[in-house]
Amino acid sequence: YERLAKAYPEPYEAYVGTTLNNLGALNSKTQHFDKAEEYFLRALEIYERLASQWPDVYASNVQMVQEILRILEEKQDEIRSLVEEYLLKAKTWMSTYSEANRFEEACKCYEQAIALTRESLTDENLAERMLEYGKFLHDNNQYHKIEAYYQEALSIYECLATTCLETHEAKIA
């Protein structure tokens, strides 16, 4: 549809908007909220363009996608809060010196935060969590575990740098 919409915008652009909206819904259902947001934003652009020409037909689509984006932002905020909770638990475990298994429990909390971030937040958020966990492992002399986390963070930042060099170049260096 995208190729057809470029060549013949009027009849096909609405199909592209609908398809993007459906992809956003699918990614939202599977809790890939960062991808869902991208699809919904692209759909919104199309619906806004169409609504400027045919407001009676497409204004409701604009409102619907704006509401979905608002709800999606709330869900992402909830997940960010949950990730922060796991990170706080990890730090709390490490400050509780009387507990024998404090390091293992802290690692579990970090790993839960990373898993949740991987599922639902942006790649940049994931790279930040990887670096934070890597530093935690380094501070606790767990050198054999660190490289995989730093390598994944580096890969993410290198990929992000190709799309937005100015923002992410410093993180690669």
Backbone as JSON Lines, residues from 0, in Angstrom:
{"i":0,"aa":"Y","n":[0.8,-1.2,0.0],"ca":[0.0,0.0,0.0],"c":[0.85,1.26,0.0]}
{"i":1,"aa":"E","n":[2.0,1.21,0.68],"ca":[2.82,2.42,0.75],"c":[3.29,2.86,-0.62]}
{"i":2,"aa":"R","n":[3.71,1.91,-1.46],"ca":[4.14,2.27,-2.82],"c":[2.97,2.83,-3.62]}
{"i":3,"aa":"L","n":[1.82,2.19,-3.51],"ca":[0.64,2.68,-4.22],"c":[0.22,4.06,-3.72]}
{"i":4,"aa":"A","n":[0.34,4.26,-2.41],"ca":[-0.06,5.54,-1.84],"c":[0.85,6.66,-2.31]}
{"i":5,"aa":"K","n":[2.12,6.35,-2.55],"ca":[3.02,7.38,-3.07],"c":[2.67,7.72,-4.51]}
{"i":6,"aa":"A","n":[2.34,6.71,-5.28],"ca":[1.99,6.95,-6.69],"c":[0.58,7.52,-6.84]}
{"i":7,"aa":"Y","n":[-0.36,7.01,-6.06],"ca":[-1.76,7.43,-6.14],"c":[-2.27,7.69,-4.72]}
{"i":8,"aa":"P","n":[-1.94,8.84,-4.15],"ca":[-2.22,9.07,-2.73],"c":[-3.69,8.99,-2.35]}
{"i":9,"aa":"E","n":[-4.56,9.53,-3.12],"ca":[-5.95,9.62,-2.67],"c":[-6.59,8.27,-2.37]}
{"i":10,"aa":"P","n":[-6.56,7.32,-3.27],"ca":[-7.28,6.08,-2.94],"c":[-6.56,5.16,-1.94]}
{"i":11,"aa":"Y","n":[-5.24,5.28,-1.8],"ca":[-4.51,4.3,-1.01],"c":[-4.0,4.8,0.33]}
{"i":12,"aa":"E","n":[-3.9,6.1,0.5],"ca":[-3.33,6.63,1.75],"c":[-4.15,6.19,2.97]}
{"i":13,"aa":"A","n":[-5.44,6.12,2.85],"ca":[-6.27,5.67,3.97],"c":[-5.96,4.22,4.34]}
{"i":14,"aa":"Y","n":[-5.68,3.38,3.33],"ca":[-5.32,1.99,3.6],"c":[-3.99,1.9,4.36]}
{"i":15,"aa":"V","n":[-3.06,2.78,3.99],"ca":[-1.78,2.8,4.7],"c":[-2.02,3.2,6.15]}
{"i":16,"aa":"G","n":[-2.84,4.22,6.37],"ca":[-3.17,4.64,7.74],"c":[-3.8,3.52,8.55]}
{"i":17,"aa":"T","n":[-4.74,2.82,7.94],"ca":[-5.4,1.71,8.62],"c":[-4.42,0.58,8.93]}
{"i":18,"aa":"T","n":[-3.55,0.28,7.98],"ca":[-2.57,-0.78,8.19],"c":[-1.59,-0.4,9.3]}
{"i":19,"aa":"L","n":[-1.13,0.84,9.3],"ca":[-0.24,1.3,10.37],"c":[-0.95,1.25,11.72]}
{"i":20,"aa":"N","n":[-2.21,1.65,11.73],"ca":[-3.0,1.6,12.96],"c":[-3.11,0.15,13.46]}
{"i":21,"aa":"N","n":[-3.35,-0.79,12.55],"ca":[-3.45,-2.21,12.92],"c":[-2.12,-2.75,13.44]}
{"i":22,"aa":"L","n":[-1.02,-2.33,12.82],"ca":[0.3,-2.75,13.3],"c":[0.58,-2.17,14.68]}
{"i":23,"aa":"G","n":[0.14,-0.94,14.9],"ca":[0.27,-0.35,16.23],"c":[-0.51,-1.13,17.26]}
{"i":24,"aa":"A","n":[-1.73,-1.51,16.92],"ca":[-2.57,-2.28,17.83],"c":[-1.93,-3.65,18.14]}
{"i":25,"aa":"L","n":[-1.41,-4.3,17.11],"ca":[-0.76,-5.59,17.31],"c":[0.44,-5.47,18.25]}
{"i":26,"aa":"N","n":[1.28,-4.48,18.01],"ca":[2.45,-4.29,18.86],"c":[2.07,-3.88,20.27]}
{"i":27,"aa":"S","n":[0.98,-3.17,20.41],"ca":[0.49,-2.8,21.73],"c":[0.02,-4.05,22.48]}
{"i":28,"aa":"K","n":[-0.7,-4.92,21.8],"ca":[-1.2,-6.15,22.43],"c":[-0.05,-7.06,22.89]}
{"i":29,"aa":"T","n":[1.06,-7.05,22.13],"ca":[2.2,-7.88,22.49],"c":[3.19,-7.13,23.37]}
{"i":30,"aa":"Q","n":[2.77,-5.96,23.86],"ca":[3.52,-5.12,24.79],"c":[4.84,-4.62,24.22]}
{"i":31,"aa":"H","n":[4.9,-4.42,22.91],"ca":[6.04,-3.76,22.27],"c":[5.63,-2.31,22.04]}
{"i":32,"aa":"F","n":[5.55,-1.59,23.16],"ca":[4.96,-0.26,23.15],"c":[5.76,0.75,22.34]}
{"i":33,"aa":"D","n":[7.08,0.61,22.29],"ca":[7.87,1.56,21.51],"c":[7.56,1.41,20.02]}
{"i":34,"aa":"K","n":[7.44,0.18,19.53],"ca":[7.08,-0.04,18.12],"c":[5.64,0.39,17.86]}
{"i":35,"aa":"A","n":[4.76,0.09,18.81],"ca":[3.36,0.5,18.66],"c":[3.26,2.0,18.5]}
{"i":36,"aa":"E","n":[4.0,2.72,19.32],"ca":[3.96,4.19,19.25],"c":[4.41,4.69,17.89]}
{"i":37,"aa":"E","n":[5.46,4.09,17.33],"ca":[5.93,4.49,16.0],"c":[4.83,4.32,14.96]}
{"i":38,"aa":"Y","n":[4.17,3.17,14.98],"ca":[3.1,2.91,14.0],"c":[1.93,3.87,14.19]}
{"i":39,"aa":"F","n":[1.54,4.08,15.43],"ca":[0.41,5.0,15.68],"c":[0.75,6.43,15.27]}
{"i":40,"aa":"L","n":[1.98,6.86,15.51],"ca":[2.36,8.22,15.1],"c":[2.34,8.37,13.58]}
{"i":41,"aa":"R","n":[2.8,7.35,12.87],"ca":[2.74,7.4,11.41],"c":[1.29,7.4,10.92]}
{"i":42,"aa":"A","n":[0.44,6.59,11.57],"ca":[-0.98,6.58,11.2],"c":[-1.61,7.94,11.47]}
{"i":43,"aa":"L","n":[-1.25,8.54,12.6],"ca":[-1.8,9.85,12.96],"c":[-1.44,10.9,11.91]}
{"i":44,"aa":"E","n":[-0.2,10.88,11.44],"ca":[0.22,11.83,10.38],"c":[-0.69,11.71,9.17]}
{"i":45,"aa":"I","n":[-0.94,10.49,8.76],"ca":[-1.78,10.26,7.58],"c":[-3.2,10.71,7.85]}
{"i":46,"aa":"Y","n":[-3.76,10.32,9.0],"ca":[-5.13,10.7,9.31],"c":[-5.29,12.22,9.43]}
{"i":47,"aa":"E","n":[-4.28,12.89,9.97],"ca":[-4.36,14.36,10.06],"c":[-4.36,14.99,8.66]}
{"i":48,"aa":"R","n":[-3.53,14.45,7.8],"ca":[-3.48,14.94,6.41],"c":[-4.83,14.71,5.72]}
{"i":49,"aa":"L","n":[-5.38,13.53,5.91],"ca":[-6.67,13.2,5.3],"c":[-7.8,14.04,5.91]}
{"i":50,"aa":"A","n":[-7.73,14.26,7.22],"ca":[-8.76,15.03,7.9],"c":[-8.76,16.49,7.46]}
{"i":51,"aa":"S","n":[-7.6,16.99,7.03],"ca":[-7.57,18.37,6.54],"c":[-8.36,18.51,5.24]}
{"i":52,"aa":"Q","n":[-8.45,17.42,4.48],"ca":[-9.21,17.44,3.23],"c":[-10.66,16.96,3.42]}
{"i":53,"aa":"W","n":[-10.83,15.96,4.26],"ca":[-12.16,15.36,4.48],"c":[-12.42,15.23,5.98]}
{"i":54,"aa":"P","n":[-12.66,16.34,6.67],"ca":[-12.81,16.3,8.13],"c":[-13.96,15.42,8.6]}
{"i":55,"aa":"D","n":[-15.05,15.39,7.88],"ca":[-16.19,14.57,8.3],"c":[-15.86,13.09,8.32]}
{"i":56,"aa":"V","n":[-14.95,12.68,7.47],"ca":[-14.61,11.27,7.35],"c":[-13.48,10.87,8.3]}
{"i":57,"aa":"Y","n":[-12.46,11.72,8.44],"ca":[-11.24,11.3,9.13],"c":[-10.98,11.95,10.49]}
{"i":58,"aa":"A","n":[-11.78,12.94,10.88],"ca":[-11.55,13.59,12.18],"c":[-11.66,12.58,13.33]}
{"i":59,"aa":"S","n":[-12.58,11.65,13.22],"ca":[-12.73,10.65,14.28],"c":[-11.51,9.73,14.36]}
{"i":60,"aa":"N","n":[-10.88,9.45,13.22],"ca":[-9.66,8.63,13.22],"c":[-8.54,9.36,13.95]}
{"i":61,"aa":"V","n":[-8.43,10.66,13.71],"ca":[-7.41,11.47,14.38],"c":[-7.63,11.4,15.89]}
{"i":62,"aa":"Q","n":[-8.86,11.63,16.33],"ca":[-9.17,11.6,17.76],"c":[-8.89,10.23,18.36]}
{"i":63,"aa":"M","n":[-9.25,9.18,17.64],"ca":[-9.05,7.82,18.13],"c":[-7.56,7.53,18.34]}
{"i":64,"aa":"V","n":[-6.74,7.87,17.36],"ca":[-5.31,7.58,17.46],"c":[-4.67,8.46,18.53]}
{"i":65,"aa":"Q","n":[-5.1,9.7,18.67],"ca":[-4.58,10.55,19.74],"c":[-4.89,9.95,21.11]}
{"i":66,"aa":"E","n":[-6.09,9.43,21.27],"ca":[-6.46,8.8,22.55],"c":[-5.64,7.53,22.79]}
{"i":67,"aa":"I","n":[-5.44,6.74,21.75],"ca":[-4.62,5.53,21.88],"c":[-3.2,5.9,22.3]}
{"i":68,"aa":"L","n":[-2.64,6.94,21.68],"ca":[-1.29,7.38,22.03],"c":[-1.22,7.85,23.48]}
{"i":69,"aa":"R","n":[-2.25,8.51,23.95],"ca":[-2.29,8.96,25.35],"c":[-2.29,7.75,26.29]}
{"i":70,"aa":"I","n":[-3.1,6.77,26.0],"ca":[-3.18,5.55,26.81],"c":[-1.85,4.79,26.76]}
{"i":71,"aa":"L","n":[-1.27,4.73,25.58],"ca":[0.02,4.06,25.4],"c":[1.1,4.72,26.24]}
{"i":72,"aa":"E","n":[1.1,6.04,26.29],"ca":[2.07,6.78,27.11],"c":[1.87,6.44,28.59]}
{"i":73,"aa":"E","n":[0.62,6.33,29.02],"ca":[0.35,5.94,30.41],"c":[0.91,4.56,30.71]}
{"i":74,"aa":"K","n":[0.72,3.61,29.77],"ca":[1.24,2.25,29.98],"c":[2.76,2.27,30.05]}
{"i":75,"aa":"Q","n":[3.39,3.05,29.17],"ca":[4.85,3.13,29.2],"c":[5.33,3.73,30.51]}
{"i":76,"aa":"D","n":[4.62,4.73,31.01],"ca":[4.98,5.32,32.31],"c":[4.86,4.28,33.43]}
{"i":77,"aa":"E","n":[3.81,3.46,33.38],"ca":[3.65,2.4,34.39],"c":[4.81,1.42,34.33]}
{"i":78,"aa":"I","n":[5.23,1.06,33.12],"ca":[6.34,0.11,32.97],"c":[7.63,0.74,33.45]}
{"i":79,"aa":"R","n":[7.85,2.0,33.1],"ca":[9.06,2.69,33.58],"c":[9.09,2.69,35.12]}
{"i":80,"aa":"S","n":[7.94,2.92,35.74],"ca":[7.87,2.9,37.21],"c":[8.21,1.52,37.75]}
{"i":81,"aa":"L","n":[7.7,0.5,37.1],"ca":[7.98,-0.87,37.53],"c":[9.46,-1.19,37.37]}
{"i":82,"aa":"V","n":[10.06,-0.76,36.26],"ca":[11.5,-0.97,36.06],"c":[12.28,-0.27,37.17]}
{"i":83,"aa":"E","n":[11.9,0.95,37.47],"ca":[12.58,1.7,38.55],"c":[12.41,0.99,39.9]}
{"i":84,"aa":"E","n":[11.24,0.37,40.11],"ca":[11.03,-0.4,41.34],"c":[12.01,-1.56,41.45]}
{"i":85,"aa":"Y","n":[12.18,-2.29,40.33],"ca":[13.13,-3.41,40.33],"c":[14.55,-2.91,40.61]}
{"i":86,"aa":"L","n":[14.91,-1.79,40.01],"ca":[16.25,-1.25,40.23],"c":[16.44,-0.82,41.68]}
{"i":87,"aa":"L","n":[15.41,-0.22,42.25],"ca":[15.47,0.18,43.65],"c":[15.59,-1.05,44.57]}
{"i":88,"aa":"K","n":[14.83,-2.11,44.22],"ca":[14.94,-3.36,45.0],"c":[16.35,-3.91,44.94]}
{"i":89,"aa":"A","n":[16.95,-3.87,43.74],"ca":[18.31,-4.39,43.58],"c":[19.27,-3.61,44.49]}
{"i":90,"aa":"K","n":[19.14,-2.31,44.48],"ca":[20.02,-1.48,45.31],"c":[19.76,-1.7,46.8]}
{"i":91,"aa":"T","n":[18.49,-1.93,47.13],"ca":[18.14,-2.2,48.53],"c":[18.75,-3.53,48.98]}
{"i":92,"aa":"W","n":[18.67,-4.55,48.12],"ca":[19.26,-5.84,48.46],"c":[20.74,-5.69,48.74]}
{"i":93,"aa":"M","n":[21.41,-4.87,47.95],"ca":[22.85,-4.72,48.14],"c":[23.21,-3.94,49.39]}
{"i":94,"aa":"S","n":[22.28,-3.19,49.92],"ca":[22.57,-2.45,51.15],"c":[22.2,-3.25,52.4]}
{"i":95,"aa":"T","n":[21.56,-4.4,52.2],"ca":[21.16,-5.25,53.32],"c":[22.24,-6.32,53.51]}
{"i":96,"aa":"Y","n":[23.27,-5.94,54.23],"ca":[24.43,-6.82,54.37],"c":[24.14,-8.07,55.2]}
{"i":97,"aa":"S","n":[23.09,-8.07,55.99],"ca":[22.81,-9.24,56.84],"c":[22.23,-10.41,56.03]}
{"i":98,"aa":"E","n":[21.73,-10.14,54.84],"ca":[21.15,-11.2,54.02],"c":[22.25,-11.97,53.27]}
{"i":99,"aa":"A","n":[22.21,-13.28,53.38],"ca":[23.24,-14.11,52.75],"c":[23.16,-14.09,51.22]}
{"i":100,"aa":"N","n":[21.99,-14.05,50.68],"ca":[21.83,-14.14,49.23],"c":[21.55,-12.78,48.58]}
{"i":101,"aa":"R","n":[22.05,-11.73,49.18],"ca":[21.74,-10.37,48.71],"c":[22.21,-10.13,47.28]}
{"i":102,"aa":"F","n":[23.4,-10.61,46.91],"ca":[23.89,-10.39,45.55],"c":[23.0,-11.08,44.53]}
{"i":103,"aa":"E","n":[22.63,-12.33,44.8],"ca":[21.79,-13.07,43.87],"c":[20.41,-12.41,43.71]}
{"i":104,"aa":"E","n":[19.85,-11.95,44.82],"ca":[18.55,-11.28,44.77],"c":[18.64,-9.96,44.0]}
{"i":105,"aa":"A","n":[19.72,-9.24,44.19],"ca":[19.92,-7.99,43.46],"c":[20.03,-8.27,41.96]}
{"i":106,"aa":"C","n":[20.77,-9.33,41.61],"ca":[20.9,-9.71,40.2],"c":[19.54,-10.06,39.6]}
{"i":107,"aa":"K","n":[18.72,-10.79,40.35],"ca":[17.38,-11.13,39.87],"c":[16.57,-9.86,39.58]}
{"i":108,"aa":"C","n":[16.67,-8.89,40.46],"ca":[15.94,-7.63,40.27],"c":[16.43,-6.9,39.03]}
{"i":109,"aa":"Y","n":[17.74,-6.82,38.85],"ca":[18.29,-6.19,37.64],"c":[17.81,-6.92,36.39]}
{"i":110,"aa":"E","n":[17.86,-8.25,36.43],"ca":[17.47,-9.04,35.27],"c":[15.98,-8.88,34.97]}
{"i":111,"aa":"Q","n":[15.15,-8.76,36.0],"ca":[13.72,-8.5,35.78],"c":[13.52,-7.12,35.14]}
{"i":112,"aa":"A","n":[14.27,-6.15,35.61],"ca":[14.18,-4.8,35.04],"c":[14.6,-4.82,33.57]}
{"i":113,"aa":"I","n":[15.65,-5.55,33.26],"ca":[16.13,-5.64,31.88],"c":[15.1,-6.36,31.01]}
{"i":114,"aa":"A","n":[14.54,-7.45,31.51],"ca":[13.54,-8.19,30.73],"c":[12.31,-7.33,30.43]}
{"i":115,"aa":"L","n":[11.84,-6.62,31.42],"ca":[10.68,-5.75,31.24],"c":[11.01,-4.62,30.26]}
{"i":116,"aa":"T","n":[12.19,-4.06,30.38],"ca":[12.62,-2.99,29.46],"c":[12.72,-3.53,28.04]}
{"i":117,"aa":"R","n":[13.29,-4.72,27.89],"ca":[13.44,-5.34,26.56],"c":[12.08,-5.55,25.9]}
{"i":118,"aa":"E","n":[11.1,-5.99,26.68],"ca":[9.76,-6.28,26.16],"c":[9.0,-5.03,25.75]}
{"i":119,"aa":"S","n":[9.12,-3.96,26.54],"ca":[8.14,-2.9,26.42],"c":[8.66,-1.49,26.2]}
{"i":120,"aa":"L","n":[9.93,-1.24,26.43],"ca":[10.42,0.13,26.31],"c":[11.37,0.25,25.12]}
{"i":121,"aa":"T","n":[12.02,1.37,25.0],"ca":[12.86,1.63,23.83],"c":[14.2,0.93,23.94]}
{"i":122,"aa":"D","n":[14.86,0.81,22.79],"ca":[16.2,0.23,22.77],"c":[17.17,1.08,23.59]}
{"i":123,"aa":"E","n":[16.98,2.4,23.55],"ca":[17.84,3.27,24.34],"c":[17.68,2.99,25.84]}
{"i":124,"aa":"N","n":[16.43,2.79,26.29],"ca":[16.2,2.42,27.68],"c":[16.9,1.11,28.02]}
{"i":125,"aa":"L","n":[16.84,0.15,27.08],"ca":[17.47,-1.15,27.3],"c":[18.99,-0.99,27.43]}
{"i":126,"aa":"A","n":[19.58,-0.22,26.55],"ca":[21.04,0.0,26.63],"c":[21.42,0.64,27.96]}
{"i":127,"aa":"E","n":[20.63,1.59,28.42],"ca":[20.9,2.22,29.72],"c":[20.86,1.21,30.85]}
{"i":128,"aa":"R","n":[19.86,0.31,30.84],"ca":[19.76,-0.73,31.87],"c":[20.95,-1.69,31.79]}
{"i":129,"aa":"M","n":[21.37,-2.04,30.55],"ca":[22.52,-2.94,30.38],"c":[23.78,-2.31,30.98]}
{"i":130,"aa":"L","n":[24.0,-1.03,30.71],"ca":[25.18,-0.36,31.26],"c":[25.11,-0.29,32.78]}
{"i":131,"aa":"E","n":[23.93,-0.01,33.3],"ca":[23.78,0.08,34.76],"c":[24.05,-1.27,35.42]}
{"i":132,"aa":"Y","n":[23.53,-2.34,34.82],"ca":[23.76,-3.68,35.38],"c":[25.24,-4.04,35.24]}
{"i":133,"aa":"G","n":[25.84,-3.7,34.11],"ca":[27.26,-3.96,33.92],"c":[28.11,-3.26,34.99]}
{"i":134,"aa":"K","n":[27.77,-2.03,35.31],"ca":[28.51,-1.29,36.36],"c":[28.31,-1.97,37.71]}
{"i":135,"aa":"F","n":[27.06,-2.39,37.96],"ca":[26.78,-3.11,39.21],"c":[27.64,-4.37,39.31]}
{"i":136,"aa":"L","n":[27.7,-5.14,38.22],"ca":[28.52,-6.36,38.22],"c":[30.0,-6.02,38.41]}
{"i":137,"aa":"H","n":[30.44,-4.96,37.75],"ca":[31.83,-4.53,37.9],"c":[32.14,-4.16,39.35]}
{"i":138,"aa":"D","n":[31.24,-3.39,39.95],"ca":[31.44,-2.98,41.35],"c":[31.47,-4.16,42.3]}
{"i":139,"aa":"N","n":[30.91,-5.3,41.87],"ca":[30.88,-6.48,42.71],"c":[31.82,-7.58,42.2]}
{"i":140,"aa":"N","n":[32.81,-7.16,41.41],"ca":[33.88,-8.05,40.94],"c":[33.37,-9.27,40.16]}
{"i":141,"aa":"Q","n":[32.3,-9.09,39.42],"ca":[31.74,-10.18,38.61],"c":[32.14,-9.97,37.14]}
{"i":142,"aa":"Y","n":[33.43,-9.9,36.9],"ca":[33.96,-9.51,35.59],"c":[33.57,-10.46,34.47]}
{"i":143,"aa":"H","n":[33.41,-11.73,34.77],"ca":[33.08,-12.72,33.74],"c":[31.67,-12.52,33.16]}
{"i":144,"aa":"K","n":[30.81,-11.8,33.85],"ca":[29.44,-11.59,33.39],"c":[29.26,-10.26,32.65]}
{"i":145,"aa":"I","n":[30.19,-9.35,32.8],"ca":[30.0,-7.97,32.34],"c":[29.99,-7.82,30.83]}
{"i":146,"aa":"E","n":[30.89,-8.48,30.14],"ca":[31.1,-8.2,28.72],"c":[29.83,-8.34,27.88]}
{"i":147,"aa":"A","n":[29.04,-9.35,28.13],"ca":[27.82,-9.55,27.32],"c":[26.88,-8.35,27.44]}
{"i":148,"aa":"Y","n":[26.77,-7.79,28.63],"ca":[25.87,-6.64,28.82],"c":[26.44,-5.4,28.14]}
{"i":149,"aa":"Y","n":[27.75,-5.18,28.28],"ca":[28.36,-4.02,27.63],"c":[28.32,-4.17,26.1]}
{"i":150,"aa":"Q","n":[28.52,-5.38,25.6],"ca":[28.49,-5.6,24.15],"c":[27.09,-5.33,23.59]}
{"i":151,"aa":"E","n":[26.07,-5.79,24.31],"ca":[24.71,-5.54,23.83],"c":[24.39,-4.05,23.86]}
{"i":152,"aa":"A","n":[24.81,-3.36,24.91],"ca":[24.58,-1.91,24.97],"c":[25.3,-1.22,23.82]}
{"i":153,"aa":"L","n":[26.53,-1.62,23.55],"ca":[27.29,-1.04,22.44],"c":[26.58,-1.28,21.12]}
{"i":154,"aa":"S","n":[26.11,-2.49,20.89],"ca":[25.39,-2.8,19.64],"c":[24.15,-1.93,19.48]}
{"i":155,"aa":"I","n":[23.42,-1.75,20.56],"ca":[22.22,-0.92,20.52],"c":[22.58,0.52,20.18]}
{"i":156,"aa":"Y","n":[23.58,1.06,20.88],"ca":[23.97,2.45,20.63],"c":[24.53,2.63,19.22]}
{"i":157,"aa":"E","n":[25.28,1.65,18.71],"ca":[25.78,1.76,17.34],"c":[24.62,1.79,16.34]}
{"i":158,"aa":"C","n":[23.63,0.96,16.58],"ca":[22.44,0.94,15.7],"c":[21.69,2.27,15.8]}
{"i":159,"aa":"L","n":[21.51,2.76,17.01],"ca":[20.82,4.04,17.19],"c":[21.6,5.19,16.58]}
{"i":160,"aa":"A","n":[22.92,5.1,16.63],"ca":[23.76,6.18,16.1],"c":[23.61,6.32,14.59]}
{"i":161,"aa":"T","n":[23.28,5.24,13.91],"ca":[23.1,5.34,12.46],"c":[21.85,6.14,12.11]}
{"i":162,"aa":"T","n":[20.88,6.17,13.02],"ca":[19.66,6.92,12.75],"c":[19.71,8.33,13.31]}
{"i":163,"aa":"C","n":[20.43,8.53,14.39],"ca":[20.5,9.86,15.01],"c":[21.89,10.05,15.6]}
{"i":164,"aa":"L","n":[22.84,10.32,14.75],"ca":[24.25,10.34,15.12],"c":[24.55,11.29,16.27]}
{"i":165,"aa":"E","n":[24.04,12.51,16.24],"ca":[24.37,13.51,17.24],"c":[23.99,13.06,18.66]}
{"i":166,"aa":"T","n":[22.82,12.46,18.8],"ca":[22.32,12.08,20.11],"c":[23.11,10.94,20.73]}
{"i":167,"aa":"H","n":[23.49,9.95,19.93],"ca":[24.04,8.71,20.49],"c":[25.54,8.53,20.3]}
{"i":168,"aa":"E","n":[26.18,9.39,19.51],"ca":[27.6,9.21,19.23],"c":[28.44,9.25,20.5]}
{"i":169,"aa":"A","n":[28.12,10.13,21.41],"ca":[28.89,10.25,22.66],"c":[28.81,8.99,23.49]}
{"i":170,"aa":"K","n":[27.69,8.27,23.42],"ca":[27.52,7.07,24.22],"c":[28.36,5.91,23.69]}
{"i":171,"aa":"I","n":[28.71,5.97,22.41],"ca":[29.53,4.92,21.81],"c":[30.99,5.1,22.2]}
{"i":172,"aa":"A","n":[31.42,6.34,22.29],"ca":[32.84,6.65,22.54],"c":[33.31,6.19,23.9]}
